[in-house]
Coordinates of C-alpha atoms in Angstrom, one line a residue:
M511 CA 0.0 0.0 0.0
S512 CA 3.1 2.3 -0.2
W513 CA 2.8 3.5 3.3
A514 CA 5.4 2.0 5.6
G515 CA 2.6 1.5 8.2
K516 CA 4.4 2.8 11.3
L517 CA 5.5 6.0 13.0
L518 CA 8.2 6.7 15.5
R519 CA 7.1 8.6 18.6
V520 CA 10.0 10.4 20.4
N521 CA 9.6 11.9 23.8
L522 CA 12.5 14.2 24.4
T523 CA 11.7 14.8 28.0
A524 CA 11.7 11.1 28.9
G525 CA 14.3 10.2 26.3
T526 CA 12.2 7.5 24.7
C527 CA 11.7 6.3 21.1
V528 CA 8.7 4.1 20.6
S529 CA 7.2 2.5 17.4
E530 CA 3.5 2.8 16.7
P531 CA 1.3 1.6 13.8
I532 CA 0.0 4.3 11.5
N533 CA -3.8 5.0 11.8
M534 CA -4.7 3.6 8.4
K535 CA -8.2 5.1 8.5
W536 CA -6.6 8.5 8.7
A537 CA -4.0 7.6 6.0
K538 CA -6.8 6.9 3.6
E539 CA -8.7 10.1 4.6
Y540 CA -5.6 12.4 4.6
L541 CA -3.2 10.5 2.4
G542 CA 0.2 11.3 4.1
S543 CA 2.8 13.9 4.6
R544 CA 1.1 17.3 5.1
G545 CA -2.4 15.9 5.4
L546 CA -1.7 12.9 7.7
A547 CA 0.8 14.8 9.9
S548 CA -1.6 17.7 10.3
K549 CA -4.3 15.3 11.3
Y550 CA -2.1 13.8 14.1
L551 CA -1.1 17.3 15.2
V552 CA -4.7 18.7 15.4
E553 CA -5.8 15.6 17.3
E554 CA -3.0 15.7 19.8
L555 CA -2.2 19.4 20.3
D556 CA -4.0 22.2 22.1
P557 CA -4.3 24.9 19.4
K558 CA -3.6 27.6 22.0
V559 CA -0.2 26.1 23.1
D560 CA 2.9 28.4 23.1
P561 CA 4.8 27.3 19.9
L562 CA 8.1 27.5 21.8
S563 CA 7.0 25.6 24.8
A564 CA 7.7 22.0 25.6
E565 CA 4.0 21.2 25.0
N566 CA 4.3 21.9 21.3
K567 CA 4.9 18.9 19.0
M568 CA 6.8 18.5 15.8
I569 CA 6.1 15.9 13.1
W570 CA 8.4 14.9 10.2
A571 CA 6.3 13.1 7.6
T572 CA 6.6 11.5 4.2
G573 CA 3.8 10.7 1.7
P574 CA 2.8 7.4 0.1
L575 CA 4.8 8.3 -3.0
T576 CA 7.9 9.4 -1.1
G577 CA 10.9 7.1 -1.7
T578 CA 9.3 5.5 -4.8
M579 CA 10.1 5.9 -8.5
A580 CA 7.3 8.5 -8.9
S581 CA 9.0 11.6 -10.2
T582 CA 9.9 14.1 -7.5
G583 CA 9.0 11.5 -4.8
G584 CA 11.6 12.8 -2.3
R585 CA 9.5 15.3 -0.4
Y586 CA 8.8 15.5 3.3
T587 CA 7.1 18.0 5.5
V588 CA 7.5 19.3 9.0
V589 CA 4.3 20.1 10.8
T590 CA 4.0 22.0 14.1
K591 CA 2.5 25.2 15.5
G592 CA 4.6 27.9 14.1
P593 CA 6.3 30.6 16.2
L594 CA 6.3 33.2 13.5
T595 CA 2.5 33.1 13.0
G596 CA 1.0 31.2 15.9
A597 CA -0.9 29.3 13.2
I598 CA -0.5 25.7 12.0
A599 CA 2.9 25.4 10.2
C600 CA 3.6 22.9 7.5
S601 CA 7.0 23.4 5.8
N602 CA 8.0 21.2 2.9
S603 CA 11.5 20.2 1.7
G604 CA 13.1 18.1 -1.1
G605 CA 16.6 16.6 -1.3
Y606 CA 17.1 13.1 -0.1
W607 CA 16.1 13.0 3.6
G608 CA 12.4 12.2 3.1
A609 CA 13.2 9.2 0.9
E610 CA 15.8 7.9 3.4
L611 CA 13.2 8.0 6.2
K612 CA 10.8 6.0 4.1
M613 CA 13.5 3.5 3.2
A614 CA 14.2 3.1 6.9
G615 CA 10.6 1.9 7.3
W616 CA 8.9 4.9 8.8
D617 CA 6.1 7.2 7.5
M618 CA 6.5 9.8 10.3
V619 CA 8.4 10.9 13.4
I620 CA 6.5 12.6 16.1
V621 CA 8.6 14.6 18.6
E622 CA 7.3 15.6 21.9
G623 CA 8.6 17.4 25.0
K624 CA 12.0 19.0 25.5
S625 CA 15.3 17.5 26.1
P626 CA 17.2 18.7 29.2
K627 CA 20.4 18.9 27.0
P628 CA 21.2 19.1 23.3
V629 CA 20.5 15.8 21.5
Y630 CA 20.1 14.4 18.0
L631 CA 17.9 11.6 16.9
F632 CA 19.6 8.8 15.0
I633 CA 17.4 6.3 13.1
E634 CA 18.9 3.3 11.4
N635 CA 16.1 1.2 9.9
D636 CA 14.1 -0.2 12.9
K637 CA 16.5 1.2 15.5
A638 CA 16.2 4.7 17.0
E639 CA 18.1 6.5 19.7
L640 CA 18.8 9.9 21.2
I641 CA 22.4 10.9 21.2
D642 CA 24.2 13.7 23.1
A643 CA 24.7 16.7 20.8
S644 CA 26.4 19.0 23.2
D645 CA 29.5 19.0 20.9
L646 CA 27.2 20.0 17.9
W647 CA 25.4 22.8 19.7
G648 CA 26.6 26.2 18.4
K649 CA 27.6 24.7 15.0
T650 CA 26.2 25.5 11.6
V651 CA 24.3 23.2 9.3
W652 CA 27.4 22.9 7.2
E653 CA 29.4 21.7 10.3
T654 CA 26.7 19.5 11.8
E655 CA 25.9 17.3 8.9
P656 CA 29.4 16.1 8.1
A657 CA 30.2 15.7 11.8
I658 CA 27.3 13.3 12.3
K659 CA 28.3 11.3 9.2
T660 CA 31.9 11.1 10.5
K661 CA 30.8 10.0 13.9
H662 CA 28.8 7.1 12.5
Q663 CA 31.3 6.4 9.8
D664 CA 28.6 6.4 7.1
P665 CA 28.6 9.1 4.3
Q666 CA 25.2 7.9 3.2
I667 CA 23.4 9.1 6.3
R668 CA 20.9 11.8 5.6
V669 CA 20.6 14.7 8.1
S670 CA 17.8 17.1 8.8
C671 CA 19.1 19.7 11.2
I672 CA 19.2 23.3 12.5
G673 CA 22.0 25.8 12.5
R674 CA 22.6 28.7 14.9
A675 CA 19.4 30.5 13.8
G676 CA 17.3 27.6 15.1
E677 CA 19.2 27.4 18.4
N678 CA 18.8 31.2 18.8
E679 CA 15.1 30.8 18.1
V680 CA 15.0 33.2 15.1
L681 CA 11.3 33.2 14.5
Y682 CA 11.8 32.2 10.8
A683 CA 14.5 29.6 11.4
A684 CA 14.5 26.7 8.9
I685 CA 15.3 23.0 9.1
V686 CA 18.0 22.2 6.5
N687 CA 18.8 18.8 4.9
D688 CA 21.4 17.9 2.3
L689 CA 23.2 21.2 3.2
H690 CA 20.9 23.5 1.1
R691 CA 17.4 22.0 0.9
A692 CA 15.1 23.4 3.5
A693 CA 11.8 23.2 5.3
G694 CA 12.1 26.9 5.2
R695 CA 9.0 28.8 6.3
S696 CA 7.1 29.6 9.5
G697 CA 9.9 29.1 11.9
V698 CA 9.9 25.3 12.2
G699 CA 13.6 25.5 13.0
A700 CA 13.0 27.7 16.0
V701 CA 10.6 25.0 17.5
M702 CA 13.3 22.4 17.0
G703 CA 15.8 24.7 18.8
S704 CA 13.4 25.3 21.6
K705 CA 13.4 21.5 22.2
N706 CA 17.2 21.2 22.3
L707 CA 16.9 18.9 19.2
K708 CA 19.9 19.6 16.9
A709 CA 19.2 17.0 14.2
V710 CA 17.3 14.0 12.9
A711 CA 19.8 11.7 11.1
V712 CA 18.5 8.7 9.1
R713 CA 20.0 5.7 7.4
G714 CA 17.5 3.4 5.6
T715 CA 18.4 0.3 3.6
K716 CA 15.0 -1.4 3.5
G717 CA 13.7 0.4 0.4
V718 CA 10.1 0.9 -0.4
G719 CA 8.7 -2.3 -1.7
N720 CA 5.1 -2.4 -0.6
I721 CA 3.5 -1.1 -3.8
K722 CA 0.0 -2.6 -4.3
N723 CA 0.4 -3.1 -8.1
P724 CA 4.0 -2.8 -9.1
K725 CA 3.4 -3.3 -12.9
A726 CA 0.7 -0.7 -13.0
F727 CA 2.8 1.6 -10.9
M728 CA 5.7 1.5 -13.3
E729 CA 3.3 2.2 -16.2
A730 CA 1.7 5.1 -14.3
T731 CA 5.0 6.7 -13.2
R732 CA 6.5 6.3 -16.7
A733 CA 3.5 8.1 -18.2
G734 CA 3.8 10.9 -15.6
K735 CA 7.5 11.4 -16.4
A736 CA 6.6 11.6 -20.1
V737 CA 4.2 14.4 -19.4
L738 CA 6.8 16.3 -17.4
A739 CA 9.4 15.9 -20.1
G740 CA 7.1 17.2 -22.8
N741 CA 5.9 20.3 -20.9
A742 CA 7.6 23.6 -21.6
V743 CA 8.0 24.5 -18.0
T744 CA 9.0 21.2 -16.4
G745 CA 10.8 19.9 -19.4
E746 CA 12.6 23.0 -20.5
G747 CA 12.2 26.1 -18.4
L748 CA 12.9 24.8 -14.9
P749 CA 15.8 22.5 -15.9
T750 CA 17.5 25.3 -17.8
Y751 CA 16.8 28.3 -15.7
G752 CA 15.3 27.1 -12.4
T753 CA 12.6 29.1 -10.7
Q754 CA 14.7 32.2 -11.5
V755 CA 13.2 32.0 -15.0
L756 CA 10.4 34.1 -13.4
M757 CA 12.4 37.2 -12.4
N758 CA 12.2 39.0 -15.7
V759 CA 8.7 37.6 -16.5
I760 CA 7.2 38.9 -13.3
N761 CA 9.0 42.2 -13.6
E762 CA 7.6 42.7 -17.1
V763 CA 4.1 41.9 -15.8
G764 CA 4.6 44.7 -13.3
A765 CA 4.1 42.5 -10.2
L766 CA 7.7 42.3 -8.8
P767 CA 7.4 43.8 -5.3
T768 CA 10.3 46.3 -5.0
R769 CA 11.7 48.3 -2.0
N770 CA 9.3 46.8 0.5
H771 CA 6.4 46.9 -1.9
Q772 CA 6.7 50.7 -2.6
D773 CA 7.1 49.8 -6.3
V774 CA 6.1 46.9 -8.5
Q775 CA 9.0 46.9 -11.0
F776 CA 12.7 46.8 -10.4
D777 CA 15.1 48.3 -12.9
G778 CA 17.8 46.0 -11.6
A779 CA 15.8 42.8 -12.2
K780 CA 17.9 41.9 -15.2
D781 CA 21.1 41.9 -13.1
I782 CA 19.8 39.3 -10.7
S783 CA 17.8 37.1 -13.1
A784 CA 18.4 33.5 -14.4
E785 CA 19.9 35.0 -17.5
A786 CA 22.4 37.0 -15.4
M787 CA 23.3 33.8 -13.5
A788 CA 24.2 32.0 -16.7
T789 CA 26.2 34.9 -18.2
P790 CA 30.0 34.9 -17.8
R791 CA 31.2 37.7 -15.5
A792 CA 33.5 40.4 -16.7
S793 CA 35.8 39.9 -13.7
D794 CA 36.8 36.3 -14.3
G795 CA 35.0 35.1 -17.4
K796 CA 33.0 32.5 -15.4
A797 CA 29.3 32.2 -15.0
H798 CA 27.7 32.6 -11.6
L799 CA 25.7 29.4 -12.2
V800 CA 27.8 26.2 -12.2
T801 CA 25.1 23.6 -12.8
N802 CA 21.6 22.5 -12.0
Q803 CA 20.8 19.8 -9.5
A804 CA 17.9 17.4 -8.8
C805 CA 16.4 16.1 -5.6
F806 CA 15.6 12.4 -5.1
A807 CA 13.8 10.8 -8.1
C808 CA 13.3 14.2 -9.7
T809 CA 13.2 14.4 -13.5
I810 CA 12.9 18.2 -13.5
A811 CA 16.2 19.2 -11.8
C812 CA 15.4 22.9 -11.1
G813 CA 18.0 23.2 -8.3
R814 CA 20.9 25.6 -8.8
I815 CA 24.5 25.3 -7.8
S816 CA 26.4 28.6 -7.9
K817 CA 29.8 30.1 -7.1
I818 CA 30.5 33.6 -6.0
D819 CA 33.2 35.7 -7.7
D820 CA 36.3 35.2 -5.5
T821 CA 37.0 38.9 -5.7
H822 CA 33.7 40.0 -4.4
F823 CA 33.7 42.1 -1.2
S824 CA 31.3 39.7 0.6
I825 CA 33.8 36.8 0.7
E826 CA 37.1 38.7 1.1
N827 CA 39.2 36.6 3.5
K828 CA 36.4 34.0 3.8
P829 CA 37.6 31.0 1.8
Q830 CA 34.7 28.8 3.2
Y831 CA 32.4 30.7 0.8
M832 CA 34.5 30.3 -2.3
N833 CA 33.2 26.9 -3.2
A834 CA 30.1 26.1 -5.3
S835 CA 27.0 25.6 -3.2
G836 CA 23.2 25.9 -3.3
G837 CA 22.2 28.8 -5.6
L838 CA 19.4 31.3 -5.7
E839 CA 15.8 30.3 -6.2
Y840 CA 13.4 32.9 -7.5
E841 CA 11.8 33.7 -4.1
A842 CA 15.2 34.1 -2.4
A843 CA 16.6 36.2 -5.2
W844 CA 13.6 38.5 -5.0
A845 CA 13.6 38.7 -1.2
L846 CA 17.3 39.4 -1.0
G847 CA 17.3 41.6 -4.1
A848 CA 14.3 43.5 -5.5
A849 CA 12.6 43.6 -2.0
N850 CA 15.6 45.7 -0.9
G851 CA 16.5 47.4 -4.2
V852 CA 19.8 45.4 -4.3
N853 CA 21.0 44.3 -7.8
D854 CA 24.3 42.8 -6.8
L855 CA 24.0 39.1 -7.8
E856 CA 27.1 38.0 -5.8
A857 CA 25.9 39.7 -2.6
L858 CA 22.5 37.9 -3.0
Q859 CA 24.3 34.6 -3.3
F860 CA 26.4 35.4 -0.2
A861 CA 23.3 36.1 1.9
N862 CA 21.6 33.0 0.4
M863 CA 24.6 30.9 1.5
L864 CA 24.3 32.2 5.0
C865 CA 20.6 31.3 5.1
N866 CA 21.6 27.8 4.1
E867 CA 24.6 27.6 6.4
D868 CA 22.8 28.7 9.6
G869 CA 19.2 27.7 8.6
F870 CA 16.9 30.7 8.2
D871 CA 14.2 31.5 5.6
P872 CA 15.6 33.9 3.0
I873 CA 12.0 35.1 2.1
S874 CA 11.2 36.3 5.6
F875 CA 14.7 37.5 6.2
G876 CA 14.9 39.5 3.0
A877 CA 11.4 41.0 3.5
T878 CA 12.3 42.0 7.0
V879 CA 15.5 43.7 5.7
G880 CA 13.2 45.6 3.3
A881 CA 11.2 46.9 6.2
V882 CA 14.3 47.9 8.0
M883 CA 15.7 49.8 5.0
E884 CA 12.4 51.7 4.7
L885 CA 12.6 52.5 8.5
Y886 CA 16.2 53.6 8.0
E887 CA 15.3 55.9 5.1
M888 CA 12.5 57.4 7.2
G889 CA 15.0 58.2 10.0
V890 CA 13.3 55.8 12.5
L891 CA 16.3 53.5 12.6
T892 CA 19.9 54.8 12.6
K893 CA 23.4 53.7 11.6
D894 CA 24.2 53.4 15.3
Q895 CA 21.4 51.0 15.9
L896 CA 22.0 49.0 12.7
G897 CA 25.8 49.0 12.7
I898 CA 25.8 50.2 9.1
E899 CA 24.3 52.7 6.7
A900 CA 21.3 50.9 5.3
P901 CA 19.5 52.7 2.4
F902 CA 17.6 50.7 -0.2
G903 CA 20.1 49.3 -2.7
S904 CA 22.9 48.7 -0.3
A905 CA 24.5 45.3 -1.0
K906 CA 26.9 45.8 2.0
A907 CA 24.0 46.4 4.4
L908 CA 22.3 43.2 3.1
C909 CA 25.5 41.1 3.7
H910 CA 26.0 42.7 7.1
F911 CA 22.4 41.9 8.1
A912 CA 22.7 38.3 7.0
E913 CA 25.9 37.9 9.1
I914 CA 24.5 39.4 12.3
T915 CA 21.2 37.4 11.9
A916 CA 23.2 34.2 11.5
N917 CA 25.4 35.0 14.4
G918 CA 22.5 36.3 16.6
V919 CA 24.4 39.4 17.6
G920 CA 23.5 43.1 17.8
F921 CA 20.6 44.2 15.7
G922 CA 20.6 40.6 14.3
K923 CA 18.4 39.7 17.3
E924 CA 15.8 42.3 16.2
L925 CA 16.0 41.0 12.6
G926 CA 15.3 37.5 13.9
L927 CA 11.9 38.7 15.1
G928 CA 10.5 39.0 11.6
S929 CA 9.0 42.1 10.1
A930 CA 5.6 42.1 11.9
R931 CA 7.1 42.3 15.4
L932 CA 10.0 44.5 14.3
T933 CA 7.9 47.2 12.6
K934 CA 5.4 47.1 15.5
K935 CA 8.2 47.6 18.0
Y936 CA 9.4 50.7 16.2
G937 CA 5.9 52.2 15.7
H938 CA 5.1 51.4 12.1
P939 CA 3.3 48.1 11.9
D940 CA 1.9 49.0 8.4
L941 CA 5.4 48.5 7.0
S942 CA 5.3 44.8 7.5
M943 CA 4.4 43.1 4.2
S944 CA 2.9 40.0 5.8
V945 CA -0.2 38.0 6.6
K946 CA -0.7 36.4 10.0
G947 CA 2.9 37.5 10.7
Q948 CA 4.5 35.7 7.7
E949 CA 6.2 37.7 5.0
F950 CA 5.0 37.8 1.4
P951 CA 6.7 35.9 -1.4
A952 CA 7.6 37.5 -4.7
Y953 CA 4.4 38.5 -6.3
D954 CA 2.4 41.7 -5.8
G955 CA -1.2 41.2 -4.8
R956 CA -2.4 44.5 -6.2
V957 CA -1.5 43.6 -9.7
I958 CA -2.2 39.8 -9.6
Q959 CA -5.5 39.7 -7.7
G960 CA -5.8 35.9 -7.2
I961 CA -2.4 35.6 -5.5
G962 CA -3.5 38.5 -3.1
L963 CA -6.5 36.4 -2.1
A964 CA -4.3 33.3 -1.7
Y965 CA -2.0 35.2 0.6
A966 CA -4.8 36.5 2.7
T967 CA -6.4 33.1 3.2
S968 CA -3.4 30.9 3.5
N969 CA -3.5 28.8 6.6
R970 CA 0.2 29.2 7.3
G971 CA 0.4 33.0 6.6
A972 CA 1.4 34.6 3.4
C973 CA 2.4 31.9 1.0
H974 CA 2.5 31.3 -2.8
L975 CA 2.8 27.5 -2.4
R976 CA -0.6 27.1 -0.8
G977 CA -2.4 28.2 -4.0
Y978 CA -0.1 29.2 -6.8
T979 CA -2.5 31.1 -9.0
I980 CA 0.5 32.6 -10.8
A981 CA 0.3 29.5 -12.9
S982 CA -3.0 30.6 -14.3
E983 CA -2.9 34.4 -14.0
V984 CA 0.6 34.8 -15.5
L985 CA 1.6 31.5 -17.2
G986 CA -1.8 30.4 -18.5
I987 CA -1.6 27.0 -16.7
P988 CA -4.0 25.1 -16.9
V989 CA -6.1 28.0 -18.3
K990 CA -5.3 31.7 -18.7
T991 CA -7.1 34.1 -16.3
E992 CA -6.6 37.9 -16.3
P993 CA -4.4 39.1 -13.4
A994 CA -6.4 42.3 -12.9
D995 CA -9.8 40.5 -12.7
T996 CA -11.3 39.8 -9.3
Q997 CA -14.3 37.9 -10.8
G998 CA -13.8 34.2 -10.7
K999 CA -10.7 34.4 -8.5
P1000 CA -12.3 32.9 -5.3
E1001 CA -13.1 29.8 -7.3
L1002 CA -9.6 29.7 -8.8
V1003 CA -7.9 30.1 -5.4
K1004 CA -10.0 27.4 -3.8
A1005 CA -9.3 25.0 -6.6
F1006 CA -5.5 25.6 -6.4
Q1007 CA -5.5 25.4 -2.6
D1008 CA -7.3 22.1 -2.5
A1009 CA -5.3 20.5 -5.3
T1010 CA -2.0 21.7 -3.7
A1011 CA -2.9 20.0 -0.4
A1012 CA -3.4 16.7 -2.3
F1013 CA -0.1 17.1 -4.2
D1014 CA 1.8 17.9 -0.9
S1015 CA 0.2 15.0 0.9
A1016 CA 1.2 12.5 -1.8
G1017 CA 4.9 13.2 -1.1
I1018 CA 5.7 14.8 -4.5
C1019 CA 6.8 18.3 -5.5
I1020 CA 4.3 21.0 -6.3
F1021 CA 6.3 21.9 -9.4
T1022 CA 4.9 18.8 -11.1
S1023 CA 1.6 20.7 -11.1
F1024 CA 2.9 22.9 -13.9
A1025 CA 2.4 19.9 -16.1
W1026 CA 0.3 17.4 -14.1
T1027 CA -3.3 17.7 -12.9
L1028 CA -4.8 15.3 -10.3
A1029 CA -5.7 13.1 -13.2
D1030 CA -1.9 12.4 -13.6
V1031 CA -1.4 11.8 -9.9
A1032 CA -4.4 9.6 -9.3
P1033 CA -3.2 6.6 -11.4
Q1034 CA 0.1 6.6 -9.5
L1035 CA -1.6 6.6 -6.2
Q1036 CA -4.1 4.0 -7.3
A1037 CA -1.4 1.6 -8.3
A1038 CA 0.7 2.4 -5.2
C1039 CA -2.1 2.5 -2.6
G1040 CA -5.5 1.5 -3.8
D1041 CA -8.3 2.2 -6.3
E1042 CA -10.1 4.6 -4.0
F1043 CA -7.7 7.4 -4.9
T1044 CA -9.7 8.8 -7.8
V1045 CA -9.5 12.4 -8.9
E1046 CA -12.8 13.1 -7.1
N1047 CA -11.5 11.5 -3.9
L1048 CA -8.2 13.4 -4.1
T1049 CA -10.1 16.7 -4.6
T1050 CA -12.1 15.9 -1.5
I1051 CA -9.0 15.0 0.5
G1052 CA -7.4 18.3 -0.4
E1053 CA -10.5 20.2 0.7
R1054 CA -10.7 18.2 3.9
I1055 CA -7.1 19.0 4.7
W1056 CA -7.6 22.7 4.0
N1057 CA -10.7 22.9 6.3
M1058 CA -8.9 20.9 9.0
E1059 CA -6.0 23.4 9.0
R1060 CA -8.5 26.3 9.0
D1061 CA -10.4 24.9 12.0
F1062 CA -7.2 24.5 14.0
N1063 CA -6.4 28.1 13.3
N1064 CA -9.9 29.3 14.3
R1065 CA -9.5 27.4 17.6
A1066 CA -6.1 29.0 18.0
G1067 CA -7.8 32.4 18.0
F1068 CA -7.6 33.4 14.3
T1069 CA -10.7 35.1 12.8
S1070 CA -11.7 36.7 9.5
K1071 CA -9.8 39.8 10.6
D1072 CA -6.6 37.9 10.0
D1073 CA -7.5 37.2 6.4
N1074 CA -6.1 40.6 5.4
L1075 CA -3.5 42.3 3.4
P1076 CA -1.3 45.3 4.5
K1077 CA -2.7 48.8 4.2
R1078 CA -0.2 49.5 1.4
L1079 CA -1.7 46.9 -0.9
M1080 CA -5.2 48.1 -0.2
T1081 CA -4.7 51.8 -0.5
E1082 CA -1.4 52.6 -2.4
A1083 CA -1.9 52.0 -6.1
A1084 CA 0.8 50.3 -8.3
K1085 CA 2.9 53.1 -9.8
T1086 CA 4.1 51.6 -13.0
G1087 CA 3.6 48.6 -15.4
P1088 CA 0.5 47.0 -16.9
G1089 CA -1.3 47.2 -13.5
K1090 CA -0.6 50.8 -12.9
G1091 CA -3.3 52.3 -10.7
S1092 CA -4.4 49.0 -9.2
V1093 CA -5.0 48.2 -5.6
S1094 CA -6.1 44.8 -4.2
G1095 CA -9.7 43.9 -4.6
L1096 CA -9.6 41.6 -1.5
D1097 CA -12.8 43.2 0.0
K1098 CA -14.7 42.1 -3.1
M1099 CA -13.2 38.6 -3.3
L1100 CA -13.1 37.5 0.4
P1101 CA -16.9 37.2 1.1
E1102 CA -17.4 35.2 -2.1
Y1103 CA -14.4 33.0 -1.1
Y1104 CA -16.0 32.2 2.3
K1105 CA -19.3 31.4 0.6
I1106 CA -17.7 29.0 -1.9
R1107 CA -15.7 27.4 0.9
G1108 CA -18.9 26.8 2.9
W1109 CA -17.8 29.0 5.7
D1110 CA -19.8 31.6 7.7
P1111 CA -19.1 35.4 7.3
E1112 CA -16.5 35.1 10.1
G1113 CA -14.5 32.6 8.1
R1114 CA -15.4 29.5 10.2
P1115 CA -16.3 26.3 8.4
S1116 CA -20.0 25.6 8.9
A1117 CA -21.3 22.5 10.7
E1118 CA -22.6 21.3 7.4
T1119 CA -19.1 21.7 5.7
L1120 CA -17.4 19.9 8.6
K1121 CA -19.9 17.1 8.5
R1122 CA -19.6 16.7 4.7
L1123 CA -15.8 16.4 4.9
G1124 CA -15.8 14.1 7.9
L1125 CA -14.4 16.7 10.3

């Protein structure tokens, strides 16, 4: 049935590791990964718990397609209550760690309590133990992973760990695996740090062999790979340019948030684009981009590996950053670049490397820097406070901020709060470009109306990956809708949100949805797990997951007032581009969205909706 059929429950307070069977009824209702882990969380956790208290729980989870030959079947999620937002947090990562956990024979790891001292969890097939990590505490991700492999004398161990940002409880700290793949959003790394858990290291040699119909599964996965290969985005654009292919596209559409969303176009976009990454530098004749890279079982290979110019100021006398490493994705390039008016590609890569090295989300970090730069230009923050002059466009300030956030020193501690808390502290909360405390990704909700609604209603705070309407509104996938239109966007957002929940829960990458619909996923799940996973059932599963997450947030204290956008997007019109003069039409779309969802005017799922979905 493709599930391993068991979970590992780890109590850090007691120091115990116990195997339990998976609730298979829940598995069939919530599929796996995001859905199944969230079901366990909402059943076991008080929604009002302090995210950084010992009472919070963390769940690492795979999906039924994780570890199989399904394309992109290497994903895993970390589910907890997030410290950045106070909402349910589900952060997704690729690489190889998820497949390794599945090959060790586990669907999930549930972590409870708090260890009295730093530890890491080591899983080797059926065996699991907590090991003293006092010697690893204070080390970066880049130091921790090789140290664990060396200690166990096994280079094939996969490690999911935190750096110093997680230890210091930076509220947007990430959990990093394979050195530069990350469960990056909502502060899951800070929860891990609060529990004194440095890493989860896994070695699995069992493989994934419990496919229901192996012959049909091979045929279904082969057909799915052919669809991906024949698609312009998954077969050409992403392998060649990565997600950075979007930089110039979104800038031309006039939806590239610039200088903390004061503008919607950035004249330096071309300097930090995918094309710039592939162009030889004048200084040394070498391209910034070294190669692309794939995660486990991925036939798309959108990952970037890049190398900074050895002569760049950011790495002067820092040889540890002169090697090729994980390169810029579109969201990171935007947040570190256009959001701050910085068009220095090498500086962006340096800041990105620090985010990987010490484990913090480049989206929230970069967007927080944008708010700080605006506060600096307003005279609210000074050089003495920041440790550097910090106008928009300063590459040196960006690099400085990345270093002090990674190190947790000086104003870096303030940056670690995220933009919502920081701007509120300094008297200008409207300058935080966030929803529910989580910073926006790289699309302007004034110009692209659907994504604005998706931000406002996302269960984990502002997020593009919870309903990527950009596919339809900009790229025309699966159908073209007009970015400026508000009509029809509530239906579009709901459809994308529900489908995304199903994709995530299957254990595959959301990027497959540029080419696949649920009609491509269903045959793979049917062959792997059972015939009940039809398109209709998967759609219902996605809707069930979305409403379950929403109900948790409602019980945590969130209301319709939290489904909002910053004042800037509602009242300050876009200044340039095709959407010039536009503001968000959220006030028109939100009531209709609630109605379509089967929620009351306060944004609460009705009793009828809950009953229909089995909630």
